[in-house]
Backbone as XML, in Angstrom:
<?xml version="1.0"?>
<chain id="A" units="angstrom">
  <residue number="1" name="MET">
    <atom name="N" x="42.644" y="-79.929" z="8.992"/>
    <atom name="CA" x="42.320" y="-79.445" z="10.170"/>
    <atom name="C" x="41.400" y="-78.268" z="10.293"/>
  </residue>
  <residue number="2" name="ALA">
    <atom name="N" x="40.749" y="-77.956" z="9.204"/>
    <atom name="CA" x="39.839" y="-76.864" z="9.178"/>
    <atom name="C" x="38.636" y="-76.829" z="10.088"/>
  </residue>
  <residue number="3" name="GLU">
    <atom name="N" x="38.272" y="-77.804" z="10.406"/>
    <atom name="CA" x="37.196" y="-78.224" z="11.335"/>
    <atom name="C" x="37.542" y="-78.008" z="12.674"/>
  </residue>
  <residue number="4" name="VAL">
    <atom name="N" x="38.791" y="-77.653" z="13.181"/>
    <atom name="CA" x="38.999" y="-77.250" z="14.575"/>
    <atom name="C" x="39.655" y="-75.668" z="14.534"/>
  </residue>
  <residue number="5" name="ARG">
    <atom name="N" x="39.753" y="-75.112" z="13.471"/>
    <atom name="CA" x="40.304" y="-73.856" z="13.388"/>
    <atom name="C" x="39.610" y="-73.034" z="14.305"/>
  </residue>
  <residue number="6" name="ASN">
    <atom name="N" x="40.035" y="-72.104" z="14.967"/>
    <atom name="CA" x="39.055" y="-70.942" z="15.942"/>
    <atom name="C" x="38.504" y="-71.821" z="17.027"/>
  </residue>
  <residue number="7" name="LYS">
    <atom name="N" x="38.890" y="-72.783" z="17.346"/>
    <atom name="CA" x="38.255" y="-73.575" z="18.840"/>
    <atom name="C" x="39.174" y="-73.528" z="19.506"/>
  </residue>
  <residue number="8" name="THR">
    <atom name="N" x="38.684" y="-73.972" z="20.927"/>
    <atom name="CA" x="39.517" y="-73.913" z="22.004"/>
    <atom name="C" x="39.927" y="-75.450" z="22.545"/>
  </residue>
  <residue number="9" name="CYS">
    <atom name="N" x="40.923" y="-75.985" z="22.676"/>
    <atom name="CA" x="41.209" y="-77.303" z="23.254"/>
    <atom name="C" x="41.925" y="-77.112" z="24.488"/>
  </residue>
  <residue number="10" name="ILE">
    <atom name="N" x="41.488" y="-77.968" z="25.397"/>
    <atom name="CA" x="42.521" y="-77.991" z="26.797"/>
    <atom name="C" x="43.145" y="-79.562" z="26.765"/>
  </residue>
  <residue number="11" name="ILE">
    <atom name="N" x="44.602" y="-79.319" z="26.753"/>
    <atom name="CA" x="45.405" y="-80.642" z="26.869"/>
    <atom name="C" x="46.080" y="-80.830" z="27.888"/>
  </residue>
  <residue number="12" name="THR">
    <atom name="N" x="45.886" y="-81.989" z="28.481"/>
    <atom name="CA" x="46.244" y="-82.571" z="29.918"/>
    <atom name="C" x="47.772" y="-83.045" z="29.725"/>
  </residue>
  <residue number="13" name="GLY">
    <atom name="N" x="48.754" y="-82.667" z="30.408"/>
    <atom name="CA" x="50.081" y="-83.483" z="30.667"/>
    <atom name="C" x="50.700" y="-82.779" z="29.008"/>
  </residue>
  <residue number="14" name="SER">
    <atom name="N" x="50.439" y="-81.643" z="28.895"/>
    <atom name="CA" x="51.225" y="-80.968" z="27.779"/>
    <atom name="C" x="52.299" y="-79.864" z="28.146"/>
  </residue>
  <residue number="15" name="ALA">
    <atom name="N" x="52.679" y="-79.915" z="28.909"/>
    <atom name="CA" x="54.156" y="-79.597" z="29.347"/>
    <atom name="C" x="55.313" y="-80.086" z="28.630"/>
  </residue>
  <residue number="16" name="ALA">
    <atom name="N" x="55.245" y="-81.071" z="28.314"/>
    <atom name="CA" x="56.353" y="-81.945" z="27.548"/>
    <atom name="C" x="55.746" y="-82.926" z="26.772"/>
  </residue>
  <residue number="17" name="GLY">
    <atom name="N" x="56.913" y="-83.453" z="26.057"/>
    <atom name="CA" x="56.756" y="-84.863" z="25.373"/>
    <atom name="C" x="55.620" y="-84.818" z="24.176"/>
  </residue>
  <residue number="18" name="LEU">
    <atom name="N" x="54.343" y="-86.079" z="24.106"/>
    <atom name="CA" x="53.596" y="-86.120" z="23.285"/>
    <atom name="C" x="52.465" y="-85.028" z="23.368"/>
  </residue>
  <residue number="19" name="GLY">
    <atom name="N" x="52.082" y="-84.677" z="24.448"/>
    <atom name="CA" x="51.022" y="-83.626" z="24.917"/>
    <atom name="C" x="51.468" y="-82.249" z="24.048"/>
  </residue>
  <residue number="20" name="LYS">
    <atom name="N" x="52.787" y="-81.904" z="24.639"/>
    <atom name="CA" x="53.580" y="-80.744" z="24.169"/>
    <atom name="C" x="53.310" y="-80.536" z="22.551"/>
  </residue>
  <residue number="21" name="ALA">
    <atom name="N" x="53.888" y="-81.645" z="21.942"/>
    <atom name="CA" x="53.736" y="-81.725" z="20.479"/>
    <atom name="C" x="52.510" y="-81.568" z="19.844"/>
  </residue>
  <residue number="22" name="TYR">
    <atom name="N" x="51.501" y="-82.532" z="20.850"/>
    <atom name="CA" x="50.031" y="-82.188" z="20.102"/>
    <atom name="C" x="49.428" y="-80.865" z="20.297"/>
  </residue>
  <residue number="23" name="ALA">
    <atom name="N" x="49.873" y="-80.243" z="21.415"/>
    <atom name="CA" x="49.509" y="-78.764" z="21.596"/>
    <atom name="C" x="49.918" y="-78.078" z="20.722"/>
  </residue>
  <residue number="24" name="ALA">
    <atom name="N" x="51.518" y="-78.127" z="20.030"/>
    <atom name="CA" x="51.998" y="-77.493" z="19.097"/>
    <atom name="C" x="51.352" y="-77.341" z="17.628"/>
  </residue>
  <residue number="25" name="LYS">
    <atom name="N" x="51.129" y="-78.744" z="17.288"/>
    <atom name="CA" x="50.201" y="-78.913" z="16.039"/>
    <atom name="C" x="48.929" y="-78.221" z="16.119"/>
  </residue>
  <residue number="26" name="LEU">
    <atom name="N" x="48.506" y="-78.323" z="17.153"/>
    <atom name="CA" x="46.996" y="-77.708" z="16.972"/>
    <atom name="C" x="47.276" y="-76.075" z="16.944"/>
  </residue>
  <residue number="27" name="LEU">
    <atom name="N" x="48.185" y="-75.942" z="17.422"/>
    <atom name="CA" x="48.443" y="-74.229" z="17.682"/>
    <atom name="C" x="48.771" y="-73.525" z="16.225"/>
  </residue>
  <residue number="28" name="GLU">
    <atom name="N" x="49.938" y="-74.450" z="15.493"/>
    <atom name="CA" x="50.182" y="-74.356" z="14.105"/>
    <atom name="C" x="48.792" y="-74.345" z="13.265"/>
  </residue>
  <residue number="29" name="ASN">
    <atom name="N" x="47.805" y="-74.934" z="13.688"/>
    <atom name="CA" x="46.586" y="-74.932" z="12.604"/>
    <atom name="C" x="45.663" y="-73.762" z="12.989"/>
  </residue>
  <residue number="30" name="GLY">
    <atom name="N" x="45.676" y="-72.965" z="13.851"/>
    <atom name="CA" x="44.910" y="-72.036" z="14.245"/>
    <atom name="C" x="43.560" y="-72.446" z="15.347"/>
  </residue>
  <residue number="31" name="VAL">
    <atom name="N" x="44.213" y="-73.423" z="16.320"/>
    <atom name="CA" x="43.260" y="-73.504" z="17.439"/>
    <atom name="C" x="43.943" y="-72.741" z="18.791"/>
  </residue>
  <residue number="32" name="ARG">
    <atom name="N" x="43.306" y="-72.221" z="19.516"/>
    <atom name="CA" x="43.516" y="-71.836" z="20.824"/>
    <atom name="C" x="43.773" y="-73.021" z="21.768"/>
  </residue>
  <residue number="33" name="VAL">
    <atom name="N" x="44.492" y="-73.102" z="22.438"/>
    <atom name="CA" x="45.266" y="-74.192" z="23.356"/>
    <atom name="C" x="45.187" y="-73.781" z="24.773"/>
  </residue>
  <residue number="34" name="CYS">
    <atom name="N" x="44.635" y="-74.211" z="25.685"/>
    <atom name="CA" x="44.895" y="-74.376" z="27.013"/>
    <atom name="C" x="45.935" y="-75.316" z="27.291"/>
  </residue>
  <residue number="35" name="ILE">
    <atom name="N" x="47.078" y="-75.315" z="27.755"/>
    <atom name="CA" x="47.830" y="-76.446" z="28.351"/>
    <atom name="C" x="47.956" y="-76.618" z="29.667"/>
  </residue>
  <residue number="36" name="SER">
    <atom name="N" x="47.842" y="-77.513" z="30.378"/>
    <atom name="CA" x="47.956" y="-78.224" z="31.773"/>
    <atom name="C" x="48.798" y="-79.310" z="32.049"/>
  </residue>
  <residue number="37" name="ASP">
    <atom name="N" x="49.267" y="-79.038" z="33.225"/>
    <atom name="CA" x="50.205" y="-80.061" z="33.468"/>
    <atom name="C" x="50.538" y="-80.019" z="35.106"/>
  </residue>
  <residue number="38" name="VAL">
    <atom name="N" x="50.804" y="-81.272" z="35.515"/>
    <atom name="CA" x="51.230" y="-81.146" z="37.031"/>
    <atom name="C" x="52.351" y="-80.339" z="37.319"/>
  </residue>
  <residue number="39" name="ASN">
    <atom name="N" x="53.292" y="-80.546" z="36.285"/>
    <atom name="CA" x="54.583" y="-79.614" z="36.708"/>
    <atom name="C" x="54.588" y="-78.374" z="36.377"/>
  </residue>
  <residue number="40" name="GLU">
    <atom name="N" x="54.370" y="-77.531" z="37.225"/>
    <atom name="CA" x="54.075" y="-76.046" z="37.000"/>
    <atom name="C" x="55.248" y="-75.205" z="36.097"/>
  </residue>
  <residue number="41" name="THR">
    <atom name="N" x="56.537" y="-75.462" z="36.594"/>
    <atom name="CA" x="57.719" y="-75.040" z="35.688"/>
    <atom name="C" x="57.739" y="-75.604" z="34.646"/>
  </residue>
  <residue number="42" name="SER">
    <atom name="N" x="57.635" y="-76.588" z="34.322"/>
    <atom name="CA" x="57.518" y="-76.952" z="33.218"/>
    <atom name="C" x="56.503" y="-76.179" z="31.842"/>
  </residue>
  <residue number="43" name="GLY">
    <atom name="N" x="55.288" y="-76.426" z="32.653"/>
    <atom name="CA" x="54.196" y="-75.802" z="31.882"/>
    <atom name="C" x="54.240" y="-74.284" z="31.851"/>
  </residue>
  <residue number="44" name="LEU">
    <atom name="N" x="55.088" y="-73.403" z="32.521"/>
    <atom name="CA" x="55.375" y="-72.042" z="32.503"/>
    <atom name="C" x="56.094" y="-71.596" z="31.441"/>
  </residue>
  <residue number="45" name="GLU">
    <atom name="N" x="57.354" y="-72.670" z="31.523"/>
    <atom name="CA" x="58.093" y="-72.667" z="30.378"/>
    <atom name="C" x="57.622" y="-72.950" z="28.890"/>
  </residue>
  <residue number="46" name="THR">
    <atom name="N" x="56.608" y="-73.702" z="28.883"/>
    <atom name="CA" x="55.995" y="-74.352" z="27.408"/>
    <atom name="C" x="55.155" y="-73.109" z="27.090"/>
  </residue>
  <residue number="47" name="LEU">
    <atom name="N" x="54.738" y="-72.641" z="28.284"/>
    <atom name="CA" x="53.515" y="-71.446" z="27.708"/>
    <atom name="C" x="54.289" y="-70.156" z="27.200"/>
  </residue>
  <residue number="48" name="GLN">
    <atom name="N" x="55.622" y="-69.881" z="27.702"/>
    <atom name="CA" x="56.370" y="-68.908" z="27.065"/>
    <atom name="C" x="56.833" y="-69.098" z="25.647"/>
  </residue>
  <residue number="49" name="GLU">
    <atom name="N" x="57.189" y="-70.377" z="25.487"/>
    <atom name="CA" x="57.804" y="-70.763" z="24.684"/>
    <atom name="C" x="56.713" y="-70.516" z="23.054"/>
  </residue>
  <residue number="50" name="PHE">
    <atom name="N" x="55.624" y="-71.287" z="23.636"/>
    <atom name="CA" x="54.328" y="-71.130" z="22.512"/>
    <atom name="C" x="53.730" y="-69.871" z="22.477"/>
  </residue>
  <residue number="51" name="ARG">
    <atom name="N" x="54.066" y="-68.928" z="23.470"/>
    <atom name="CA" x="53.609" y="-67.450" z="23.088"/>
    <atom name="C" x="54.518" y="-67.014" z="22.470"/>
  </residue>
  <residue number="52" name="ASN">
    <atom name="N" x="55.924" y="-67.032" z="22.663"/>
    <atom name="CA" x="56.898" y="-66.514" z="21.656"/>
    <atom name="C" x="56.667" y="-66.823" z="20.088"/>
  </residue>
  <residue number="53" name="THR">
    <atom name="N" x="56.141" y="-68.216" z="19.992"/>
    <atom name="CA" x="56.210" y="-68.712" z="18.429"/>
    <atom name="C" x="54.850" y="-68.415" z="17.989"/>
  </residue>
  <residue number="54" name="PHE">
    <atom name="N" x="53.541" y="-68.432" z="18.833"/>
    <atom name="CA" x="52.307" y="-68.481" z="18.218"/>
    <atom name="C" x="51.607" y="-67.187" z="18.732"/>
  </residue>
  <residue number="55" name="GLY">
    <atom name="N" x="52.291" y="-66.275" z="19.491"/>
    <atom name="CA" x="51.310" y="-65.321" z="19.844"/>
    <atom name="C" x="50.702" y="-65.451" z="21.236"/>
  </residue>
  <residue number="56" name="GLN">
    <atom name="N" x="50.544" y="-64.047" z="21.996"/>
    <atom name="CA" x="50.039" y="-63.998" z="23.477"/>
    <atom name="C" x="48.677" y="-64.639" z="23.587"/>
  </residue>
  <residue number="57" name="ASP">
    <atom name="N" x="47.775" y="-64.448" z="22.741"/>
    <atom name="CA" x="46.407" y="-64.449" z="22.937"/>
    <atom name="C" x="45.689" y="-65.968" z="22.493"/>
  </residue>
  <residue number="58" name="CYS">
    <atom name="N" x="46.715" y="-66.843" z="22.308"/>
    <atom name="CA" x="46.061" y="-68.247" z="21.576"/>
    <atom name="C" x="46.714" y="-69.298" z="22.218"/>
  </residue>
  <residue number="59" name="VAL">
    <atom name="N" x="47.236" y="-69.122" z="23.590"/>
    <atom name="CA" x="47.417" y="-70.048" z="24.506"/>
    <atom name="C" x="47.586" y="-69.633" z="26.212"/>
  </residue>
  <residue number="60" name="CYS">
    <atom name="N" x="47.227" y="-70.442" z="26.971"/>
    <atom name="CA" x="47.525" y="-70.270" z="28.235"/>
    <atom name="C" x="47.753" y="-71.556" z="29.090"/>
  </residue>
  <residue number="61" name="PHE">
    <atom name="N" x="47.999" y="-71.455" z="30.436"/>
    <atom name="CA" x="48.354" y="-72.424" z="31.084"/>
    <atom name="C" x="47.766" y="-72.537" z="32.524"/>
  </residue>
  <residue number="62" name="VAL">
    <atom name="N" x="47.152" y="-73.808" z="32.644"/>
    <atom name="CA" x="46.489" y="-74.015" z="34.142"/>
    <atom name="C" x="47.278" y="-75.339" z="34.738"/>
  </residue>
  <residue number="63" name="PRO">
    <atom name="N" x="47.847" y="-74.809" z="35.686"/>
    <atom name="CA" x="48.473" y="-76.223" z="36.582"/>
    <atom name="C" x="47.080" y="-77.036" z="36.954"/>
  </residue>
  <residue number="64" name="CYS">
    <atom name="N" x="47.522" y="-78.559" z="36.847"/>
    <atom name="CA" x="46.516" y="-79.420" z="36.855"/>
    <atom name="C" x="46.908" y="-80.852" z="37.263"/>
  </residue>
  <residue number="65" name="ASP">
    <atom name="N" x="46.453" y="-81.435" z="38.110"/>
    <atom name="CA" x="46.745" y="-83.044" z="38.530"/>
    <atom name="C" x="45.556" y="-83.541" z="38.115"/>
  </residue>
  <residue number="66" name="VAL">
    <atom name="N" x="45.670" y="-84.580" z="36.933"/>
    <atom name="CA" x="44.200" y="-85.198" z="36.477"/>
    <atom name="C" x="43.760" y="-86.383" z="37.670"/>
  </residue>
  <residue number="67" name="THR">
    <atom name="N" x="44.991" y="-86.599" z="38.499"/>
    <atom name="CA" x="44.508" y="-87.653" z="39.492"/>
    <atom name="C" x="43.877" y="-87.230" z="40.744"/>
  </residue>
  <residue number="68" name="LYS">
    <atom name="N" x="43.654" y="-85.728" z="40.771"/>
    <atom name="CA" x="42.929" y="-85.104" z="42.116"/>
    <atom name="C" x="41.497" y="-84.524" z="41.471"/>
  </residue>
  <residue number="69" name="GLU">
    <atom name="N" x="40.562" y="-85.144" z="41.924"/>
    <atom name="CA" x="39.174" y="-84.735" z="41.595"/>
    <atom name="C" x="38.950" y="-83.496" z="41.636"/>
  </residue>
  <residue number="70" name="ASP">
    <atom name="N" x="39.444" y="-82.867" z="42.618"/>
    <atom name="CA" x="39.034" y="-81.249" z="42.900"/>
    <atom name="C" x="39.934" y="-80.393" z="42.098"/>
  </residue>
</chain>
């Protein structure tokens, strides 16, 4: 995964399940991650979990519903 180290990835649907697992794997490999999900409560919980594990500066959360164009 050296080719993605120090990059930033946006992952939709990443507050739980496969999206969360994918975000965690990227964080483990030095990628900065923006997690986003329609479920803001789960998103904020995942954000705190990831910040506790990987650090404050490598992950952020943006609520997002990909079914809404705006």
